[in-house]
């Protein structure tokens, strides 16, 4: 396809994507769901699951395979920038306060999903269209364990903030456990990607390179970034030069992770997490976040949706595997974190709320499985199953959390009146 034709397709695709994501995002907000849930569903509806099922010729004409490379680049750039912005909001104090109380919840949220993954993967590798033929059982177990263990940390933080629980014991424990679980899941994914690239030699190169880069950023990069932050004036807008420098640093950080065999999103998040909090970070988010969230993320959701065929989940050969994976996902995260929180001395209400929040996967799951699909670790069938799991668990999180909180608040009010 000529380059000029690619641009014609892209502008039309962008208009359709933005309209669909904005429409379903607003509908989601009206029924009490985060807007991002509606945007996730919008991406799936533009793929073969709905538009391709109802109007296959229209879907094929709107998203021909030759145009998906352009959509992929924009999606990866956008999700990398989003993870950079999420990193700027990462608060290390959540890892320090109530770390002891959150330790058991974090361990349960990691250990149980991986135990279930190692238990079911020997059977799953024999099911067609789930894992690549060259993937070993050990690597497949690690990947599925990471997919089950990951938490929608940005969504978790947003719910806690909107409920005014950021500094409460419940909020601090959930944020700490979510941060630790996601860090572990991303590290495991890095190991899987490195091993799948060839051998343990390439894996150790990627792991050691990633660790060295993280240490450099924490010890040296943070000091250099501090000098930049100190130059930003709270009463002045962020200069074009400063913005350009930060974007250059983002691109270099993303490139360095890609170059050593990990993934660009790790570089983006690490750079953001090492940014000292202050006026510069606030202004940066104010300038970039609206465009990244409104324009780039819908591209990522749609690229994921075009790759998702939920009809595959109902196929006789995949349906049993889908049911097992969904059950393992719910039990391995929500129930495990609830039991761990109760054993750690948390109240029944707080333990249920933690289980509901930790069970959401959201955008983080989509990022992880897209990386796995692009790397050739998983196939289309497992990708579709895990997209469905991400949507269902994310849909359940907010109403379940609100129901738990209202129910116990209502009980407390009734007791007080009596």
GROMACS .gro file of C-alpha atoms in nm:
model
  418
    1UNK     CA    1   0.000   0.000   0.000
    2UNK     CA    2   0.142   0.344  -0.093
    3UNK     CA    3   0.246   0.569   0.196
    4UNK     CA    4   0.000   0.837   0.086
    5UNK     CA    5  -0.282   0.584   0.105
    6UNK     CA    6  -0.176   0.485   0.458
    7UNK     CA    7  -0.233   0.841   0.575
    8UNK     CA    8  -0.580   0.844   0.417
    9UNK     CA    9  -0.672   0.527   0.606
   10UNK     CA   10  -0.520   0.649   0.930
   11UNK     CA   11  -0.719   0.971   0.953
   12UNK     CA   12  -1.044   0.788   0.892
   13UNK     CA   13  -0.950   0.518   1.142
   14UNK     CA   14  -0.858   0.781   1.402
   15UNK     CA   15  -1.194   0.956   1.361
   16UNK     CA   16  -1.387   0.630   1.402
   17UNK     CA   17  -1.174   0.518   1.697
   18UNK     CA   18  -1.208   0.846   1.886
   19UNK     CA   19  -1.584   0.857   1.827
   20UNK     CA   20  -1.641   0.499   1.941
   21UNK     CA   21  -1.418   0.530   2.250
   22UNK     CA   22  -1.567   0.863   2.353
   23UNK     CA   23  -1.924   0.735   2.307
   24UNK     CA   24  -1.880   0.410   2.501
   25UNK     CA   25  -1.658   0.585   2.756
   26UNK     CA   26  -1.938   0.830   2.836
   27UNK     CA   27  -2.191   0.547   2.857
   28UNK     CA   28  -1.961   0.366   3.101
   29UNK     CA   29  -1.939   0.676   3.321
   30UNK     CA   30  -2.318   0.709   3.326
   31UNK     CA   31  -2.356   0.356   3.464
   32UNK     CA   32  -2.091   0.407   3.731
   33UNK     CA   33  -1.791   0.256   3.553
   34UNK     CA   34  -1.456   0.426   3.486
   35UNK     CA   35  -1.438   0.573   3.136
   36UNK     CA   36  -1.143   0.350   3.054
   37UNK     CA   37  -1.372   0.045   3.079
   38UNK     CA   38  -1.594   0.181   2.803
   39UNK     CA   39  -1.288   0.257   2.590
   40UNK     CA   40  -1.160  -0.098   2.635
   41UNK     CA   41  -1.496  -0.234   2.519
   42UNK     CA   42  -1.502   0.012   2.227
   43UNK     CA   43  -1.171  -0.124   2.104
   44UNK     CA   44  -1.311  -0.478   2.106
   45UNK     CA   45  -1.633  -0.373   1.926
   46UNK     CA   46  -1.429  -0.234   1.634
   47UNK     CA   47  -1.261  -0.571   1.583
   48UNK     CA   48  -1.393  -0.906   1.459
   49UNK     CA   49  -1.588  -0.963   1.783
   50UNK     CA   50  -1.870  -0.722   1.686
   51UNK     CA   51  -1.811  -0.499   1.382
   52UNK     CA   52  -1.634  -0.779   1.196
   53UNK     CA   53  -1.912  -1.021   1.292
   54UNK     CA   54  -2.202  -0.792   1.193
   55UNK     CA   55  -2.040  -0.615   0.898
   56UNK     CA   56  -1.728  -0.810   0.796
   57UNK     CA   57  -1.677  -0.621   0.469
   58UNK     CA   58  -1.695  -0.283   0.646
   59UNK     CA   59  -1.452  -0.393   0.917
   60UNK     CA   60  -1.208  -0.530   0.661
   61UNK     CA   61  -1.231  -0.210   0.456
   62UNK     CA   62  -1.179   0.012   0.761
   63UNK     CA   63  -0.889  -0.184   0.911
   64UNK     CA   64  -0.702  -0.362   0.628
   65UNK     CA   65  -0.398  -0.558   0.751
   66UNK     CA   66  -0.152  -0.327   0.572
   67UNK     CA   67  -0.259  -0.034   0.791
   68UNK     CA   68  -0.216  -0.207   1.126
   69UNK     CA   69   0.159  -0.142   1.138
   70UNK     CA   70   0.093   0.232   1.155
   71UNK     CA   71  -0.166   0.178   1.427
   72UNK     CA   72   0.077  -0.044   1.615
   73UNK     CA   73   0.354   0.218   1.624
   74UNK     CA   74   0.118   0.487   1.749
   75UNK     CA   75  -0.032   0.248   2.004
   76UNK     CA   76   0.309   0.152   2.142
   77UNK     CA   77   0.429   0.511   2.154
   78UNK     CA   78   0.110   0.615   2.330
   79UNK     CA   79   0.109   0.338   2.586
   80UNK     CA   80   0.477   0.403   2.656
   81UNK     CA   81   0.399   0.770   2.722
   82UNK     CA   82   0.106   0.667   2.941
   83UNK     CA   83   0.327   0.439   3.149
   84UNK     CA   84   0.575   0.727   3.178
   85UNK     CA   85   0.298   0.949   3.318
   86UNK     CA   86   0.185   0.669   3.550
   87UNK     CA   87   0.543   0.643   3.671
   88UNK     CA   88   0.545   1.013   3.764
   89UNK     CA   89   0.252   0.941   3.997
   90UNK     CA   90   0.422   0.643   4.161
   91UNK     CA   91   0.472   0.712   4.532
   92UNK     CA   92   0.751   0.517   4.695
   93UNK     CA   93   0.609   0.603   5.037
   94UNK     CA   94   0.333   0.350   4.972
   95UNK     CA   95   0.603   0.084   4.965
   96UNK     CA   96   0.732   0.194   5.304
   97UNK     CA   97   0.415   0.258   5.503
   98UNK     CA   98   0.220  -0.053   5.605
   99UNK     CA   99   0.468  -0.268   5.417
  100UNK     CA  100   0.447  -0.536   5.683
  101UNK     CA  101   0.066  -0.551   5.673
  102UNK     CA  102   0.062  -0.560   5.293
  103UNK     CA  103   0.334  -0.824   5.266
  104UNK     CA  104   0.100  -1.121   5.307
  105UNK     CA  105  -0.151  -0.977   5.060
  106UNK     CA  106   0.125  -0.916   4.805
  107UNK     CA  107   0.268  -1.266   4.849
  108UNK     CA  108  -0.077  -1.421   4.811
  109UNK     CA  109  -0.149  -1.208   4.503
  110UNK     CA  110   0.171  -1.337   4.343
  111UNK     CA  111   0.218  -1.690   4.477
  112UNK     CA  112  -0.135  -1.824   4.425
  113UNK     CA  113  -0.169  -1.707   4.062
  114UNK     CA  114   0.169  -1.858   3.975
  115UNK     CA  115   0.087  -2.182   4.157
  116UNK     CA  116  -0.239  -2.211   3.962
  117UNK     CA  117  -0.061  -2.127   3.637
  118UNK     CA  118   0.199  -2.399   3.692
  119UNK     CA  119  -0.084  -2.642   3.773
  120UNK     CA  120  -0.294  -2.581   3.460
  121UNK     CA  121  -0.037  -2.491   3.192
  122UNK     CA  122   0.084  -2.852   3.133
  123UNK     CA  123  -0.270  -2.920   3.014
  124UNK     CA  124  -0.314  -2.584   2.836
  125UNK     CA  125  -0.005  -2.626   2.616
  126UNK     CA  126  -0.182  -2.917   2.450
  127UNK     CA  127  -0.482  -2.700   2.360
  128UNK     CA  128  -0.446  -2.551   2.010
  129UNK     CA  129  -0.415  -2.174   1.951
  130UNK     CA  130  -0.304  -2.083   2.304
  131UNK     CA  131   0.076  -2.089   2.326
  132UNK     CA  132   0.338  -2.082   2.053
  133UNK     CA  133   0.473  -2.426   1.963
  134UNK     CA  134   0.827  -2.328   2.061
  135UNK     CA  135   0.731  -2.204   2.411
  136UNK     CA  136   0.842  -2.435   2.692
  137UNK     CA  137   0.601  -2.529   2.970
  138UNK     CA  138   0.809  -2.336   3.225
  139UNK     CA  139   0.799  -2.013   3.022
  140UNK     CA  140   0.430  -2.056   2.944
  141UNK     CA  141   0.359  -2.100   3.316
  142UNK     CA  142   0.555  -1.786   3.399
  143UNK     CA  143   0.367  -1.583   3.140
  144UNK     CA  144   0.021  -1.703   3.246
  145UNK     CA  145   0.113  -1.650   3.612
  146UNK     CA  146   0.213  -1.291   3.537
  147UNK     CA  147  -0.109  -1.236   3.341
  148UNK     CA  148  -0.318  -1.360   3.635
  149UNK     CA  149  -0.110  -1.183   3.900
  150UNK     CA  150  -0.107  -0.836   3.745
  151UNK     CA  151  -0.331  -0.563   3.889
  152UNK     CA  152  -0.482  -0.251   3.729
  153UNK     CA  153  -0.268  -0.030   3.953
  154UNK     CA  154  -0.371   0.304   3.792
  155UNK     CA  155  -0.739   0.213   3.825
  156UNK     CA  156  -0.688   0.091   4.181
  157UNK     CA  157  -0.524   0.422   4.270
  158UNK     CA  158  -0.803   0.618   4.100
  159UNK     CA  159  -1.080   0.439   4.290
  160UNK     CA  160  -0.901   0.487   4.622
  161UNK     CA  161  -0.839   0.854   4.549
  162UNK     CA  162  -1.202   0.918   4.444
  163UNK     CA  163  -1.326   0.754   4.766
  164UNK     CA  164  -1.093   0.968   4.977
  165UNK     CA  165  -0.907   0.661   5.106
  166UNK     CA  166  -0.556   0.747   4.987
  167UNK     CA  167  -0.420   0.798   5.339
  168UNK     CA  168  -0.642   0.540   5.510
  169UNK     CA  169  -0.513   0.198   5.625
  170UNK     CA  170  -0.726   0.031   5.355
  171UNK     CA  171  -0.599   0.259   5.079
  172UNK     CA  172  -0.236   0.236   5.184
  173UNK     CA  173  -0.246  -0.143   5.210
  174UNK     CA  174  -0.416  -0.185   4.870
  175UNK     CA  175  -0.177   0.055   4.696
  176UNK     CA  176   0.127  -0.111   4.849
  177UNK     CA  177   0.012  -0.463   4.760
  178UNK     CA  178  -0.084  -0.355   4.408
  179UNK     CA  179   0.251  -0.187   4.347
  180UNK     CA  180   0.450  -0.489   4.468
  181UNK     CA  181   0.238  -0.735   4.267
  182UNK     CA  182   0.271  -0.535   3.946
  183UNK     CA  183   0.646  -0.492   3.993
  184UNK     CA  184   0.684  -0.869   4.033
  185UNK     CA  185   0.462  -0.943   3.732
  186UNK     CA  186   0.658  -0.706   3.506
  187UNK     CA  187   0.987  -0.857   3.621
  188UNK     CA  188   0.863  -1.207   3.541
  189UNK     CA  189   0.744  -1.088   3.201
  190UNK     CA  190   1.090  -0.947   3.134
  191UNK     CA  191   1.237  -1.291   3.212
  192UNK     CA  192   0.991  -1.465   2.977
  193UNK     CA  193   1.062  -1.221   2.692
  194UNK     CA  194   1.436  -1.254   2.740
  195UNK     CA  195   1.428  -1.635   2.749
  196UNK     CA  196   1.196  -1.652   2.450
  197UNK     CA  197   1.446  -1.444   2.256
  198UNK     CA  198   1.691  -1.730   2.247
  199UNK     CA  199   1.854  -1.871   2.558
  200UNK     CA  200   1.943  -1.807   2.919
  201UNK     CA  201   2.240  -1.609   2.789
  202UNK     CA  202   2.009  -1.355   2.626
  203UNK     CA  203   1.784  -1.369   2.932
  204UNK     CA  204   2.068  -1.285   3.168
  205UNK     CA  205   2.180  -1.008   2.934
  206UNK     CA  206   1.832  -0.855   2.940
  207UNK     CA  207   1.788  -0.901   3.315
  208UNK     CA  208   2.131  -0.769   3.407
  209UNK     CA  209   2.095  -0.482   3.163
  210UNK     CA  210   1.755  -0.392   3.302
  211UNK     CA  211   1.878  -0.408   3.662
  212UNK     CA  212   2.186  -0.201   3.576
  213UNK     CA  213   1.972   0.060   3.404
  214UNK     CA  214   1.731   0.072   3.699
  215UNK     CA  215   2.020   0.118   3.945
  216UNK     CA  216   2.170   0.390   3.724
  217UNK     CA  217   1.837   0.574   3.708
  218UNK     CA  218   1.782   0.552   4.084
  219UNK     CA  219   2.135   0.655   4.182
  220UNK     CA  220   2.247   0.886   3.901
  221UNK     CA  221   1.950   0.961   3.680
  222UNK     CA  222   1.738   1.082   3.969
  223UNK     CA  223   2.005   1.337   4.067
  224UNK     CA  224   2.030   1.467   3.712
  225UNK     CA  225   1.652   1.485   3.688
  226UNK     CA  226   1.645   1.670   4.021
  227UNK     CA  227   1.863   1.945   3.871
  228UNK     CA  228   1.615   1.976   3.585
  229UNK     CA  229   1.317   1.981   3.819
  230UNK     CA  230   1.472   2.252   4.033
  231UNK     CA  231   1.493   2.479   3.728
  232UNK     CA  232   1.116   2.463   3.675
  233UNK     CA  233   0.932   2.760   3.822
  234UNK     CA  234   0.591   2.693   3.976
  235UNK     CA  235   0.460   3.028   3.846
  236UNK     CA  236   0.579   2.979   3.485
  237UNK     CA  237   0.463   2.741   3.212
  238UNK     CA  238   0.682   2.450   3.107
  239UNK     CA  239   0.915   2.568   2.831
  240UNK     CA  240   0.923   2.405   2.489
  241UNK     CA  241   1.290   2.321   2.541
  242UNK     CA  242   1.220   2.147   2.872
  243UNK     CA  243   0.938   1.948   2.715
  244UNK     CA  244   1.162   1.848   2.423
  245UNK     CA  245   1.437   1.734   2.661
  246UNK     CA  246   1.192   1.519   2.860
  247UNK     CA  247   1.055   1.360   2.543
  248UNK     CA  248   1.409   1.288   2.424
  249UNK     CA  249   1.482   1.122   2.759
  250UNK     CA  250   1.162   0.920   2.730
  251UNK     CA  251   1.251   0.799   2.381
  252UNK     CA  252   1.605   0.706   2.488
  253UNK     CA  253   1.477   0.526   2.797
  254UNK     CA  254   1.221   0.332   2.593
  255UNK     CA  255   1.483   0.252   2.328
  256UNK     CA  256   1.733   0.125   2.585
  257UNK     CA  257   1.483  -0.126   2.724
  258UNK     CA  258   1.386  -0.240   2.376
  259UNK     CA  259   1.751  -0.270   2.274
  260UNK     CA  260   1.840  -0.509   2.556
  261UNK     CA  261   1.537  -0.728   2.487
  262UNK     CA  262   1.289  -0.615   2.752
  263UNK     CA  263   1.019  -0.369   2.635
  264UNK     CA  264   0.976   0.004   2.585
  265UNK     CA  265   0.706   0.040   2.851
  266UNK     CA  266   0.955  -0.057   3.121
  267UNK     CA  267   1.182   0.229   3.020
  268UNK     CA  268   0.896   0.476   3.015
  269UNK     CA  269   0.768   0.375   3.357
  270UNK     CA  270   1.113   0.370   3.514
  271UNK     CA  271   1.193   0.720   3.389
  272UNK     CA  272   0.862   0.849   3.524
  273UNK     CA  273   0.908   0.679   3.862
  274UNK     CA  274   1.253   0.839   3.899
  275UNK     CA  275   1.123   1.187   3.822
  276UNK     CA  276   1.135   1.391   4.146
  277UNK     CA  277   0.792   1.515   4.242
  278UNK     CA  278   0.742   1.887   4.202
  279UNK     CA  279   0.621   2.167   3.977
  280UNK     CA  280   0.779   2.020   3.664
  281UNK     CA  281   0.600   1.687   3.699
  282UNK     CA  282   0.266   1.856   3.767
  283UNK     CA  283   0.303   2.080   3.463
  284UNK     CA  284   0.415   1.787   3.250
  285UNK     CA  285   0.107   1.585   3.339
  286UNK     CA  286  -0.111   1.888   3.284
  287UNK     CA  287   0.030   1.932   2.933
  288UNK     CA  288   0.057   1.572   2.817
  289UNK     CA  289  -0.196   1.357   2.999
  290UNK     CA  290  -0.516   1.484   2.829
  291UNK     CA  291  -0.380   1.421   2.478
  292UNK     CA  292  -0.223   1.086   2.570
  293UNK     CA  293  -0.542   0.962   2.734
  294UNK     CA  294  -0.786   1.103   2.477
  295UNK     CA  295  -0.592   1.028   2.157
  296UNK     CA  296  -0.319   0.767   2.206
  297UNK     CA  297  -0.483   0.520   2.446
  298UNK     CA  298  -0.787   0.464   2.220
  299UNK     CA  299  -0.539   0.368   1.946
  300UNK     CA  300  -0.395   0.106   2.179
  301UNK     CA  301  -0.738  -0.025   2.280
  302UNK     CA  302  -0.841  -0.053   1.916
  303UNK     CA  303  -0.519  -0.224   1.810
  304UNK     CA  304  -0.586  -0.476   2.088
  305UNK     CA  305  -0.951  -0.506   1.984
  306UNK     CA  306  -0.869  -0.569   1.619
  307UNK     CA  307  -0.655  -0.862   1.736
  308UNK     CA  308  -0.935  -0.997   1.960
  309UNK     CA  309  -1.200  -1.239   1.842
  310UNK     CA  310  -1.423  -1.323   2.137
  311UNK     CA  311  -1.608  -1.571   1.918
  312UNK     CA  312  -1.302  -1.796   1.946
  313UNK     CA  313  -1.365  -1.829   2.319
  314UNK     CA  314  -1.690  -2.016   2.246
  315UNK     CA  315  -1.525  -2.270   2.020
  316UNK     CA  316  -1.549  -2.623   2.167
  317UNK     CA  317  -1.172  -2.669   2.179
  318UNK     CA  318  -1.112  -2.336   2.358
  319UNK     CA  319  -1.420  -2.299   2.582
  320UNK     CA  320  -1.299  -2.541   2.856
  321UNK     CA  321  -0.961  -2.365   2.862
  322UNK     CA  322  -1.133  -2.026   2.881
  323UNK     CA  323  -1.345  -2.136   3.177
  324UNK     CA  324  -1.044  -2.278   3.362
  325UNK     CA  325  -0.838  -1.961   3.303
  326UNK     CA  326  -1.123  -1.732   3.415
  327UNK     CA  327  -1.184  -1.934   3.731
  328UNK     CA  328  -0.811  -1.942   3.806
  329UNK     CA  329  -0.794  -1.565   3.753
  330UNK     CA  330  -1.073  -1.491   3.999
  331UNK     CA  331  -0.958  -1.742   4.260
  332UNK     CA  332  -0.591  -1.667   4.217
  333UNK     CA  333  -0.626  -1.296   4.281
  334UNK     CA  334  -0.951  -1.186   4.442
  335UNK     CA  335  -1.011  -1.476   4.679
  336UNK     CA  336  -0.642  -1.524   4.760
  337UNK     CA  337  -0.596  -1.156   4.852
  338UNK     CA  338  -0.915  -1.160   5.061
  339UNK     CA  339  -0.801  -1.463   5.261
  340UNK     CA  340  -0.452  -1.318   5.306
  341UNK     CA  341  -0.591  -0.986   5.428
  342UNK     CA  342  -0.815  -1.164   5.681
  343UNK     CA  343  -0.523  -1.370   5.808
  344UNK     CA  344  -0.322  -1.049   5.842
  345UNK     CA  345  -0.585  -0.912   6.080
  346UNK     CA  346  -0.786  -0.689   5.845
  347UNK     CA  347  -1.161  -0.652   5.898
  348UNK     CA  348  -1.401  -0.848   5.681
  349UNK     CA  349  -1.503  -0.531   5.494
  350UNK     CA  350  -1.147  -0.420   5.423
  351UNK     CA  351  -1.043  -0.770   5.318
  352UNK     CA  352  -1.335  -0.793   5.073
  353UNK     CA  353  -1.259  -0.445   4.937
  354UNK     CA  354  -0.891  -0.535   4.887
  355UNK     CA  355  -0.989  -0.855   4.706
  356UNK     CA  356  -1.224  -0.662   4.474
  357UNK     CA  357  -0.963  -0.397   4.391
  358UNK     CA  358  -0.674  -0.637   4.343
  359UNK     CA  359  -0.880  -0.854   4.106
  360UNK     CA  360  -0.909  -0.580   3.841
  361UNK     CA  361  -0.661  -0.603   3.551
  362UNK     CA  362  -0.761  -0.327   3.311
  363UNK     CA  363  -0.508  -0.156   3.087
  364UNK     CA  364  -0.210  -0.325   3.257
  365UNK     CA  365  -0.335  -0.665   3.142
  366UNK     CA  366  -0.381  -0.544   2.785
  367UNK     CA  367  -0.027  -0.408   2.778
  368UNK     CA  368   0.115  -0.735   2.908
  369UNK     CA  369  -0.072  -0.965   2.670
  370UNK     CA  370  -0.005  -0.740   2.371
  371UNK     CA  371   0.365  -0.772   2.448
  372UNK     CA  372   0.325  -1.150   2.468
  373UNK     CA  373   0.136  -1.164   2.137
  374UNK     CA  374   0.385  -0.944   1.953
  375UNK     CA  375   0.677  -1.147   2.091
  376UNK     CA  376   0.513  -1.469   1.971
  377UNK     CA  377   0.479  -1.621   2.318
  378UNK     CA  378   0.101  -1.662   2.293
  379UNK     CA  379  -0.142  -1.712   2.006
  380UNK     CA  380  -0.473  -1.551   1.911
  381UNK     CA  381  -0.690  -1.783   2.119
  382UNK     CA  382  -0.522  -1.715   2.453
  383UNK     CA  383  -0.499  -1.346   2.367
  384UNK     CA  384  -0.878  -1.330   2.320
  385UNK     CA  385  -0.939  -1.521   2.643
  386UNK     CA  386  -0.716  -1.288   2.842
  387UNK     CA  387  -0.878  -0.978   2.686
  388UNK     CA  388  -1.214  -1.112   2.801
  389UNK     CA  389  -1.070  -1.174   3.147
  390UNK     CA  390  -0.933  -0.819   3.162
  391UNK     CA  391  -1.270  -0.668   3.067
  392UNK     CA  392  -1.477  -0.883   3.304
  393UNK     CA  393  -1.252  -0.833   3.608
  394UNK     CA  394  -1.229  -0.458   3.543
  395UNK     CA  395  -1.605  -0.428   3.497
  396UNK     CA  396  -1.660  -0.599   3.832
  397UNK     CA  397  -1.410  -0.401   4.037
  398UNK     CA  398  -1.583  -0.064   4.086
  399UNK     CA  399  -1.943  -0.183   4.149
  400UNK     CA  400  -1.822  -0.464   4.375
  401UNK     CA  401  -1.599  -0.228   4.575
  402UNK     CA  402  -1.879   0.030   4.608
  403UNK     CA  403  -2.130  -0.238   4.709
  404UNK     CA  404  -1.897  -0.369   4.981
  405UNK     CA  405  -1.835  -0.020   5.119
  406UNK     CA  406  -2.203   0.085   5.109
  407UNK     CA  407  -2.317  -0.243   5.262
  408UNK     CA  408  -2.088  -0.211   5.561
  409UNK     CA  409  -2.158   0.161   5.596
  410UNK     CA  410  -2.529   0.079   5.599
  411UNK     CA  411  -2.477  -0.186   5.867
  412UNK     CA  412  -2.280   0.058   6.079
  413UNK     CA  413  -2.554   0.321   6.045
  414UNK     CA  414  -2.821   0.068   6.144
  415UNK     CA  415  -2.622  -0.034   6.451
  416UNK     CA  416  -2.575   0.328   6.555
  417UNK     CA  417  -2.949   0.398   6.525
  418UNK     CA  418  -3.036   0.094   6.731
   0.00000   0.00000   0.00000
